[in-house]
Amino acid sequence: VFSAFGCAGFSAQEKISYEGYSLKFEDNFDGSKLDTKKWGFEFHEPGWVNNELQSYDDSKENTYVKDGNLVIQALEKNNGGKKTYTSGRINTLGKFEAKYGIFEARLKVPQGQGFLPAFWMMPANEQIYGQWPLCGEIDIMEVLGNDIKKSYSTLHFGEPHTQKQVFKTLKKGDFANEFHTYAFDWRPEGITFYVDGREVAETEESPRYRMCMILSMYINSDFSGWDCSENEYPIEWLIDYVRVYKDINGYE
């Protein structure tokens, strides 16, 4: 399913190019509610994958559209003296699935201990290739809420689990107090990750199957850390747009 991995390093400065690509999917979140023809909700209990504290549901308190942005909001609630947490997770499964192309989002992430917003991809039919990690996963963007100057991009695959990760560290500013763009150019011969239109790393890794996009925000997890109770809630993650461009040569 995957070929060998190679990395061009963190100093790469090639600009992203849309030449030869056409826009195939776009959501600018300009309406008054989430477009359910493009996105579906996921429902999960706390601790489902990475020991997260939050549950996922379709509450309008957790996932909604406002002022031209999709808002995924983390909430803390007190239920009989016990703190509980909710967040949002949506995907394009069964609505838009693709193999190859440029996948891009413009985002402003939250700041706070334990938060992990993610723009990522999973196979449209996981059963064909086996349960995770055998099926693979592509994390286009993850930013830890307590380390908002660094953005991670990660490939997960294989049995046993293999992880290949690169990152972009900002010299000025951060990912939480202004919007930034994150992109992933997926071709048969490899993958290139971009932040703000500049190349972060190029790989020879390339999954060979259709995938769906996912937007989700963890609250506390094995990767993002703990102690989220000291944050001030609600915590908002803003998504300005999500776009997908397909090569006009029709790679499939």
Short mmCIF file of C-alpha atoms in Angstrom, two decimals:
data_model
loop_
_atom_site.label_atom_id
_atom_site.label_comp_id
_atom_site.label_asym_id
_atom_site.label_seq_id
_atom_site.Cartn_x
_atom_site.Cartn_y
_atom_site.Cartn_z
CA VAL A 1 0.00 0.00 0.00
CA PHE A 2 2.87 2.38 0.79
CA SER A 3 6.23 2.78 -0.90
CA ALA A 4 9.50 3.73 0.83
CA PHE A 5 9.63 6.95 2.83
CA GLY A 6 12.02 9.78 2.09
CA CYS A 7 12.18 13.31 3.54
CA ALA A 8 13.61 16.42 1.91
CA GLY A 9 14.17 18.05 5.31
CA PHE A 10 12.72 21.03 7.12
CA SER A 11 14.56 23.76 5.19
CA ALA A 12 12.70 23.22 1.90
CA GLN A 13 11.22 26.44 0.55
CA GLU A 14 9.45 25.44 -2.66
CA LYS A 15 6.16 27.26 -3.17
CA ILE A 16 2.96 25.33 -3.73
CA SER A 17 1.70 25.39 -7.32
CA TYR A 18 -1.87 24.86 -8.52
CA GLU A 19 -0.86 24.78 -12.19
CA GLY A 20 -2.50 21.81 -13.84
CA TYR A 21 -5.07 21.45 -11.05
CA SER A 22 -8.78 22.27 -10.94
CA LEU A 23 -10.97 22.88 -7.89
CA LYS A 24 -13.14 19.83 -7.08
CA PHE A 25 -14.28 20.46 -3.49
CA GLU A 26 -14.76 23.71 -1.60
CA ASP A 27 -16.45 24.77 1.60
CA ASN A 28 -15.99 28.39 2.67
CA PHE A 29 -18.50 28.04 5.54
CA ASP A 30 -20.38 31.15 4.42
CA GLY A 31 -23.84 29.90 5.32
CA SER A 32 -25.70 29.77 8.61
CA LYS A 33 -25.16 26.07 9.32
CA LEU A 34 -22.91 23.17 8.42
CA ASP A 35 -23.52 21.78 4.92
CA THR A 36 -24.43 18.16 5.63
CA LYS A 37 -24.20 17.35 1.91
CA LYS A 38 -20.45 17.78 2.35
CA TRP A 39 -19.87 16.78 5.99
CA GLY A 40 -21.17 14.15 8.37
CA PHE A 41 -20.90 14.02 12.16
CA GLU A 42 -19.05 11.34 14.10
CA PHE A 43 -20.26 10.11 17.49
CA HIS A 44 -17.80 8.65 19.98
CA GLU A 45 -17.56 8.17 23.72
CA PRO A 46 -14.63 9.48 25.81
CA GLY A 47 -11.42 7.48 25.56
CA TRP A 48 -12.36 5.98 22.19
CA VAL A 49 -8.91 6.17 20.52
CA ASN A 50 -6.15 7.95 22.46
CA ASN A 51 -7.63 8.10 25.96
CA GLU A 52 -9.23 11.48 25.22
CA LEU A 53 -11.57 13.04 27.75
CA GLN A 54 -14.10 14.42 25.29
CA SER A 55 -17.12 12.83 23.68
CA TYR A 56 -18.08 13.70 20.09
CA ASP A 57 -21.65 14.52 19.09
CA ASP A 58 -23.65 16.74 16.73
CA SER A 59 -24.44 19.44 19.27
CA LYS A 60 -24.70 22.97 17.85
CA GLU A 61 -22.67 24.05 20.88
CA ASN A 62 -19.70 22.02 19.63
CA THR A 63 -19.90 22.36 15.83
CA TYR A 64 -21.44 25.35 14.09
CA VAL A 65 -20.92 27.98 11.38
CA LYS A 66 -20.49 31.63 12.32
CA ASP A 67 -19.06 34.74 10.58
CA GLY A 68 -17.71 32.79 7.62
CA ASN A 69 -15.95 30.15 9.72
CA LEU A 70 -16.66 26.66 10.87
CA VAL A 71 -16.27 26.61 14.65
CA ILE A 72 -15.36 23.41 16.47
CA GLN A 73 -15.72 24.24 20.14
CA ALA A 74 -14.52 22.40 23.23
CA LEU A 75 -16.76 22.62 26.29
CA GLU A 76 -16.34 21.69 29.93
CA LYS A 77 -19.46 20.79 31.92
CA ASN A 78 -20.12 19.97 35.52
CA ASN A 79 -22.39 16.93 35.85
CA GLY A 80 -23.13 16.25 39.48
CA GLY A 81 -19.73 17.46 40.61
CA LYS A 82 -17.88 15.59 37.85
CA LYS A 83 -16.28 17.48 34.98
CA THR A 84 -17.07 16.19 31.51
CA TYR A 85 -15.91 17.44 28.11
CA THR A 86 -17.42 17.60 24.63
CA SER A 87 -16.02 18.53 21.24
CA GLY A 88 -16.73 18.06 17.53
CA ARG A 89 -15.57 15.69 14.81
CA ILE A 90 -16.82 15.73 11.21
CA ASN A 91 -15.77 13.97 8.01
CA THR A 92 -16.54 13.68 4.29
CA LEU A 93 -17.01 9.89 4.31
CA GLY A 94 -19.59 8.90 1.71
CA LYS A 95 -19.87 12.52 0.56
CA PHE A 96 -16.45 13.37 -0.88
CA GLU A 97 -13.65 10.83 -1.16
CA ALA A 98 -10.57 11.18 -3.35
CA LYS A 99 -7.22 9.69 -4.30
CA TYR A 100 -4.49 12.19 -5.21
CA GLY A 101 -4.75 15.97 -5.37
CA ILE A 102 -4.04 19.03 -3.21
CA PHE A 103 -5.97 19.08 0.06
CA GLU A 104 -5.89 22.46 1.80
CA ALA A 105 -7.42 24.27 4.79
CA ARG A 106 -7.05 27.71 6.35
CA LEU A 107 -7.24 27.50 10.13
CA LYS A 108 -6.71 29.30 13.42
CA VAL A 109 -6.06 26.80 16.18
CA PRO A 110 -6.93 27.06 19.90
CA GLN A 111 -4.40 27.62 22.65
CA GLY A 112 -4.45 25.68 25.91
CA GLN A 113 -3.04 22.62 27.62
CA GLY A 114 -4.34 19.31 26.26
CA PHE A 115 -5.94 20.50 23.00
CA LEU A 116 -5.18 18.88 19.66
CA PRO A 117 -7.04 20.15 16.58
CA ALA A 118 -6.41 18.01 13.49
CA PHE A 119 -7.03 18.21 9.74
CA TRP A 120 -6.45 14.64 8.57
CA MET A 121 -7.47 11.75 6.34
CA MET A 122 -8.48 8.10 6.64
CA PRO A 123 -9.31 5.45 4.02
CA ALA A 124 -12.84 5.56 2.64
CA ASN A 125 -13.05 1.78 3.12
CA GLU A 126 -10.86 0.79 6.02
CA GLN A 127 -12.00 -2.83 5.91
CA ILE A 128 -10.24 -3.51 2.60
CA TYR A 129 -6.78 -2.78 4.00
CA GLY A 130 -7.26 -3.89 7.60
CA GLN A 131 -7.88 -2.03 10.84
CA TRP A 132 -5.64 0.84 11.86
CA PRO A 133 -2.67 1.09 11.65
CA LEU A 134 -2.47 -1.32 8.71
CA CYS A 135 -4.91 0.79 6.68
CA GLY A 136 -2.86 3.98 7.08
CA GLU A 137 -3.64 7.55 8.14
CA ILE A 138 -2.48 10.97 6.94
CA ASP A 139 -2.36 13.85 9.43
CA ILE A 140 -2.05 17.01 7.34
CA MET A 141 -2.05 19.34 10.35
CA GLU A 142 -1.88 18.90 14.11
CA VAL A 143 -0.90 21.68 16.54
CA LEU A 144 -0.58 21.07 20.27
CA GLY A 145 -2.44 23.71 22.26
CA ASN A 146 0.53 24.18 24.59
CA ASP A 147 3.07 24.48 21.73
CA ILE A 148 1.41 26.79 19.22
CA LYS A 149 4.51 27.64 17.17
CA LYS A 150 4.92 24.10 15.81
CA SER A 151 2.71 22.25 13.30
CA TYR A 152 3.04 18.49 12.77
CA SER A 153 2.34 16.41 9.66
CA THR A 154 2.40 12.63 10.09
CA LEU A 155 1.98 9.40 8.15
CA HIS A 156 0.80 6.31 10.04
CA PHE A 157 0.88 2.88 8.40
CA GLY A 158 1.97 -0.74 8.58
CA GLU A 159 1.89 -3.61 11.01
CA PRO A 160 3.57 -3.11 13.39
CA HIS A 161 2.68 0.57 13.49
CA THR A 162 5.14 2.82 11.65
CA GLN A 163 5.04 6.60 12.09
CA LYS A 164 6.83 9.14 9.88
CA GLN A 165 6.52 12.71 11.14
CA VAL A 166 7.73 16.15 10.03
CA PHE A 167 7.06 19.56 11.53
CA LYS A 168 7.14 23.29 10.82
CA THR A 169 8.25 25.73 13.53
CA LEU A 170 7.40 29.39 13.07
CA LYS A 171 10.15 31.95 13.70
CA LYS A 172 7.59 34.75 14.04
CA GLY A 173 4.03 34.61 15.30
CA ASP A 174 2.17 31.41 16.08
CA PHE A 175 -0.63 29.21 14.78
CA ALA A 176 -3.21 30.28 17.39
CA ASN A 177 -3.40 34.06 17.07
CA GLU A 178 -3.66 34.28 13.29
CA PHE A 179 -4.89 32.11 10.42
CA HIS A 180 -2.48 29.85 8.53
CA THR A 181 -2.89 27.53 5.56
CA TYR A 182 -1.95 23.85 5.57
CA ALA A 183 -1.78 21.75 2.43
CA PHE A 184 -0.88 18.26 1.30
CA ASP A 185 -0.06 17.53 -2.35
CA TRP A 186 -0.67 13.82 -2.94
CA ARG A 187 0.65 12.29 -6.15
CA PRO A 188 1.30 8.70 -7.27
CA GLU A 189 5.04 9.25 -6.86
CA GLY A 190 4.87 10.85 -3.41
CA ILE A 191 3.55 13.49 -1.03
CA THR A 192 4.55 17.07 -0.24
CA PHE A 193 3.39 18.92 2.90
CA TYR A 194 3.05 22.73 2.91
CA VAL A 195 2.46 25.42 5.53
CA ASP A 196 1.46 28.89 4.27
CA GLY A 197 2.27 27.84 0.72
CA ARG A 198 5.86 26.82 1.51
CA GLU A 199 7.13 23.26 1.40
CA VAL A 200 7.86 21.62 4.74
CA ALA A 201 8.86 18.16 3.52
CA GLU A 202 8.57 15.87 0.54
CA THR A 203 8.20 12.10 0.82
CA GLU A 204 8.16 9.09 -1.44
CA GLU A 205 5.30 7.63 0.61
CA SER A 206 2.00 7.43 -1.28
CA PRO A 207 -1.14 5.49 -0.34
CA ARG A 208 -2.99 3.96 -3.28
CA TYR A 209 -6.63 4.23 -2.23
CA ARG A 210 -9.40 6.79 -1.81
CA MET A 211 -9.58 8.70 1.45
CA CYS A 212 -11.96 11.06 3.24
CA MET A 213 -11.13 14.28 5.13
CA ILE A 214 -11.65 14.70 8.86
CA LEU A 215 -11.73 17.75 11.15
CA SER A 216 -11.59 16.97 14.87
CA MET A 217 -10.38 18.38 18.18
CA TYR A 218 -9.16 16.19 21.04
CA ILE A 219 -9.29 17.30 24.66
CA ASN A 220 -6.44 15.59 26.51
CA SER A 221 -4.90 12.55 24.83
CA ASP A 222 -1.80 10.40 24.77
CA PHE A 223 -0.26 12.80 22.24
CA SER A 224 -1.56 16.20 23.35
CA GLY A 225 -0.96 15.82 27.09
CA TRP A 226 -3.18 16.38 30.10
CA ASP A 227 -4.27 18.95 32.72
CA CYS A 228 -6.91 20.59 30.52
CA SER A 229 -9.01 21.52 33.57
CA GLU A 230 -7.03 24.75 34.08
CA ASN A 231 -8.17 26.16 30.72
CA GLU A 232 -10.92 28.72 30.35
CA TYR A 233 -13.84 27.30 28.38
CA PRO A 234 -15.27 27.39 25.78
CA ILE A 235 -12.27 26.93 23.50
CA GLU A 236 -12.76 27.63 19.78
CA TRP A 237 -11.02 26.26 16.71
CA LEU A 238 -11.79 28.29 13.56
CA ILE A 239 -11.75 26.82 10.05
CA ASP A 240 -12.01 29.43 7.28
CA TYR A 241 -12.15 27.04 4.33
CA VAL A 242 -11.39 23.53 3.09
CA ARG A 243 -10.52 22.96 -0.58
CA VAL A 244 -9.43 20.07 -2.76
CA TYR A 245 -7.81 20.45 -6.18
CA LYS A 246 -7.50 17.52 -8.59
CA ASP A 247 -4.85 17.10 -11.25
CA ILE A 248 -6.37 17.71 -14.69
CA ASN A 249 -4.47 14.65 -15.94
CA GLY A 250 -6.92 12.66 -13.87
CA TYR A 251 -4.68 10.60 -11.59
CA GLU A 252 -6.80 7.86 -10.05
#
